[in-house]
Amino acid sequence: MHQIRLDDQLYQEAQRRAAESGFANVDEYVANVLQSDIADTDELNHLFTPERLAEIDHAAAQIAAGNGLTTEQADAELAKRREEWLRRKS
């Protein structure tokens, strides 16, 4: 079994939250928080494939080069697409 060190303030907050959440002790609470955080991170990792990261990098480079849309342009494009979508749905 491994141990971690928490400063007094953090430990007291963990104690409070453990009690509020019904955990028997701080160790169980901290272990649960870490397990939940790790599980949440693992659930999202599949979204960030090398291809998707390359797309994000490309888009960021385009924006940095001034090739992005203004808010007004984006609003106009979204309004246009909304209208098209509404026409198809009716």
XYZ file of N, CA, C and O in Angstrom, residues 24-86:
252
model
N -15.918 6.002 4.707
C -15.485 5.631 6.053
C -14.279 6.436 6.506
O -14.107 6.687 7.696
N -13.447 6.841 5.541
C -12.251 7.605 5.910
C -11.734 8.370 4.693
O -12.232 8.202 3.575
N -10.732 9.182 4.929
C -10.150 10.006 3.869
C -9.490 9.137 2.806
O -9.584 9.439 1.616
N -8.846 8.055 3.196
C -8.179 7.183 2.223
C -9.164 6.674 1.174
O -8.874 6.703 -0.023
N -10.333 6.222 1.621
C -11.336 5.727 0.679
C -11.824 6.845 -0.237
O -12.030 6.632 -1.430
N -12.027 8.019 0.332
C -12.496 9.156 -0.457
C -11.477 9.546 -1.525
O -11.815 9.702 -2.701
N -10.218 9.703 -1.124
C -9.172 10.097 -2.074
C -9.010 9.036 -3.162
O -8.886 9.369 -4.347
N -9.040 7.767 -2.791
C -8.933 6.698 -3.785
C -10.090 6.776 -4.780
O -9.892 6.636 -5.997
N -11.299 7.053 -4.300
C -12.458 7.165 -5.177
C -12.329 8.357 -6.119
O -12.637 8.243 -7.314
N -11.872 9.484 -5.599
C -11.685 10.676 -6.435
C -10.670 10.389 -7.536
O -10.892 10.715 -8.706
N -9.563 9.757 -7.193
C -8.541 9.435 -8.190
C -9.052 8.430 -9.222
O -8.816 8.593 -10.425
N -9.764 7.415 -8.772
C -10.306 6.426 -9.709
C -11.281 7.074 -10.678
O -11.256 6.796 -11.879
N -12.128 7.953 -10.177
C -13.093 8.649 -11.039
C -12.385 9.540 -12.039
O -12.747 9.570 -13.224
N -11.368 10.248 -11.593
C -10.631 11.137 -12.486
C -9.921 10.353 -13.580
O -9.957 10.719 -14.750
N -9.303 9.259 -13.206
C -8.598 8.422 -14.186
C -9.592 7.830 -15.181
O -9.350 7.818 -16.386
N -10.733 7.367 -14.702
C -11.743 6.788 -15.592
C -12.270 7.839 -16.555
O -12.456 7.571 -17.741
N -12.523 9.061 -16.064
C -13.002 10.133 -16.933
C -11.995 10.441 -18.025
O -12.353 10.630 -19.184
N -10.721 10.486 -17.668
C -9.669 10.780 -18.639
C -9.581 9.668 -19.674
O -9.496 9.924 -20.865
N -9.638 8.417 -19.228
C -9.554 7.284 -20.144
C -10.724 7.272 -21.124
O -10.574 6.891 -22.276
N -11.900 7.721 -20.678
C -13.072 7.722 -21.544
C -12.925 8.715 -22.694
O -13.562 8.566 -23.720
N -12.108 9.732 -22.526
C -11.953 10.751 -23.561
C -10.757 10.519 -24.472
O -10.689 11.091 -25.558
N -9.835 9.693 -24.054
C -8.609 9.497 -24.836
C -8.883 9.026 -26.258
O -8.166 9.407 -27.183
N -9.913 8.229 -26.465
C -10.204 7.713 -27.804
C -10.612 8.830 -28.771
O -10.558 8.665 -29.979
N -11.031 9.969 -28.239
C -11.442 11.086 -29.095
C -10.254 11.815 -29.712
O -10.394 12.467 -30.743
N -9.107 11.722 -29.084
C -7.936 12.470 -29.526
C -6.956 11.567 -30.265
O -5.853 11.315 -29.821
N -7.400 11.109 -31.415
C -6.559 10.268 -32.269
C -5.497 11.153 -32.917
O -5.643 12.385 -32.963
N -4.436 10.571 -33.434
C -3.428 11.385 -34.132
C -4.034 12.206 -35.273
O -3.662 13.357 -35.486
N -4.999 11.621 -35.966
C -5.637 12.341 -37.076
C -6.421 13.555 -36.562
O -6.351 14.639 -37.144
N -7.161 13.365 -35.473
C -7.952 14.477 -34.921
C -7.034 15.560 -34.374
O -7.297 16.754 -34.551
N -5.959 15.176 -33.718
C -5.005 16.162 -33.214
C -4.380 16.945 -34.357
O -4.167 18.158 -34.246
N -4.109 16.268 -35.486
C -3.568 16.957 -36.662
C -4.580 17.965 -37.199
O -4.214 19.083 -37.589
N -5.874 17.608 -37.209
C -6.914 18.533 -37.644
C -6.972 19.760 -36.736
O -7.115 20.889 -37.213
N -6.882 19.528 -35.447
C -6.905 20.631 -34.484
C -5.707 21.537 -34.690
O -5.829 22.774 -34.703
N -4.520 20.949 -34.866
C -3.309 21.744 -35.111
C -3.433 22.554 -36.394
O -3.043 23.724 -36.442
N -3.975 21.946 -37.431
C -4.158 22.644 -38.710
C -5.112 23.822 -38.534
O -4.844 24.930 -39.021
N -6.229 23.597 -37.856
C -7.195 24.669 -37.625
C -6.573 25.801 -36.808
O -6.780 26.981 -37.103
N -5.793 25.456 -35.797
C -5.138 26.475 -34.981
C -4.158 27.299 -35.813
O -4.077 28.522 -35.667
N -3.435 26.629 -36.710
C -2.497 27.341 -37.581
C -3.251 28.281 -38.521
O -2.800 29.402 -38.784
N -4.394 27.836 -39.042
C -5.195 28.683 -39.922
C -5.698 29.921 -39.182
O -5.667 31.036 -39.705
N -6.145 29.724 -37.970
C -6.614 30.853 -37.164
C -5.468 31.808 -36.876
O -5.606 33.030 -37.012
N -4.323 31.259 -36.506
C -3.151 32.098 -36.215
C -2.715 32.894 -37.441
O -2.208 34.009 -37.321
N -2.943 32.329 -38.627
C -2.562 33.012 -39.869
C -3.626 34.022 -40.309
O -3.488 34.656 -41.349
N -4.678 34.160 -39.515
C -5.726 35.118 -39.854
C -6.766 34.580 -40.808
O -7.524 35.344 -41.399
N -6.810 33.277 -40.967
C -7.754 32.668 -41.901
C -9.018 32.156 -41.213
O -9.701 31.290 -41.738
N -9.335 32.700 -40.069
C -10.534 32.282 -39.353
C -11.713 33.156 -39.723
O -11.613 34.058 -40.556
N -12.839 32.889 -39.109
C -14.042 33.671 -39.321
C -14.214 34.670 -38.188
O -13.859 34.388 -37.049
N -14.808 35.809 -38.512
C -15.196 36.733 -37.452
C -16.453 36.175 -36.794
O -17.109 35.271 -37.343
N -16.819 36.712 -35.672
C -18.036 36.285 -34.999
C -19.238 36.512 -35.904
O -20.131 35.665 -36.003
N -19.247 37.638 -36.586
C -20.357 37.959 -37.478
C -20.444 36.950 -38.630
O -21.535 36.511 -39.003
N -19.302 36.586 -39.199
C -19.299 35.608 -40.277
C -19.784 34.240 -39.790
O -20.550 33.555 -40.475
N -19.329 33.857 -38.606
C -19.751 32.574 -38.049
C -21.253 32.592 -37.771
O -21.958 31.617 -38.076
N -21.758 33.681 -37.197
C -23.192 33.796 -36.936
C -23.996 33.695 -38.224
O -25.027 33.019 -38.280
N -23.548 34.367 -39.273
C -24.247 34.337 -40.558
C -24.245 32.926 -41.138
O -25.275 32.455 -41.655
N -23.116 32.248 -41.072
C -23.031 30.881 -41.590
C -23.941 29.946 -40.811
O -24.652 29.103 -41.391
N -23.947 30.076 -39.488
C -24.819 29.230 -38.674
C -26.293 29.512 -38.951
O -27.109 28.585 -39.014
N -26.645 30.781 -39.131
C -28.029 31.134 -39.451
C -28.437 30.525 -40.789
O -29.548 29.992 -40.935
N -27.543 30.596 -41.764
C -27.805 30.019 -43.087
C -28.031 28.510 -42.977
O -28.995 27.973 -43.525
N -27.178 27.839 -42.253
C -27.307 26.386 -42.102
C -28.562 26.013 -41.328
O -29.213 25.017 -41.624
N -28.915 26.837 -40.337
C -30.136 26.588 -39.566
C -31.353 26.690 -40.472
O -32.248 25.848 -40.421
N -31.384 27.706 -41.273
C -32.497 27.888 -42.204
C -32.597 26.705 -43.168
O -33.686 26.195 -43.423
N -31.473 26.267 -43.695
C -31.468 25.111 -44.597
C -31.985 23.867 -43.884
O -32.776 23.105 -44.424
N -31.548 23.682 -42.644
C -31.969 22.529 -41.862
C -33.473 22.586 -41.604
O -34.178 21.584 -41.744
N -33.986 23.770 -41.233
C -35.408 23.924 -40.963
C -36.240 23.662 -42.222
O -37.310 23.061 -42.143
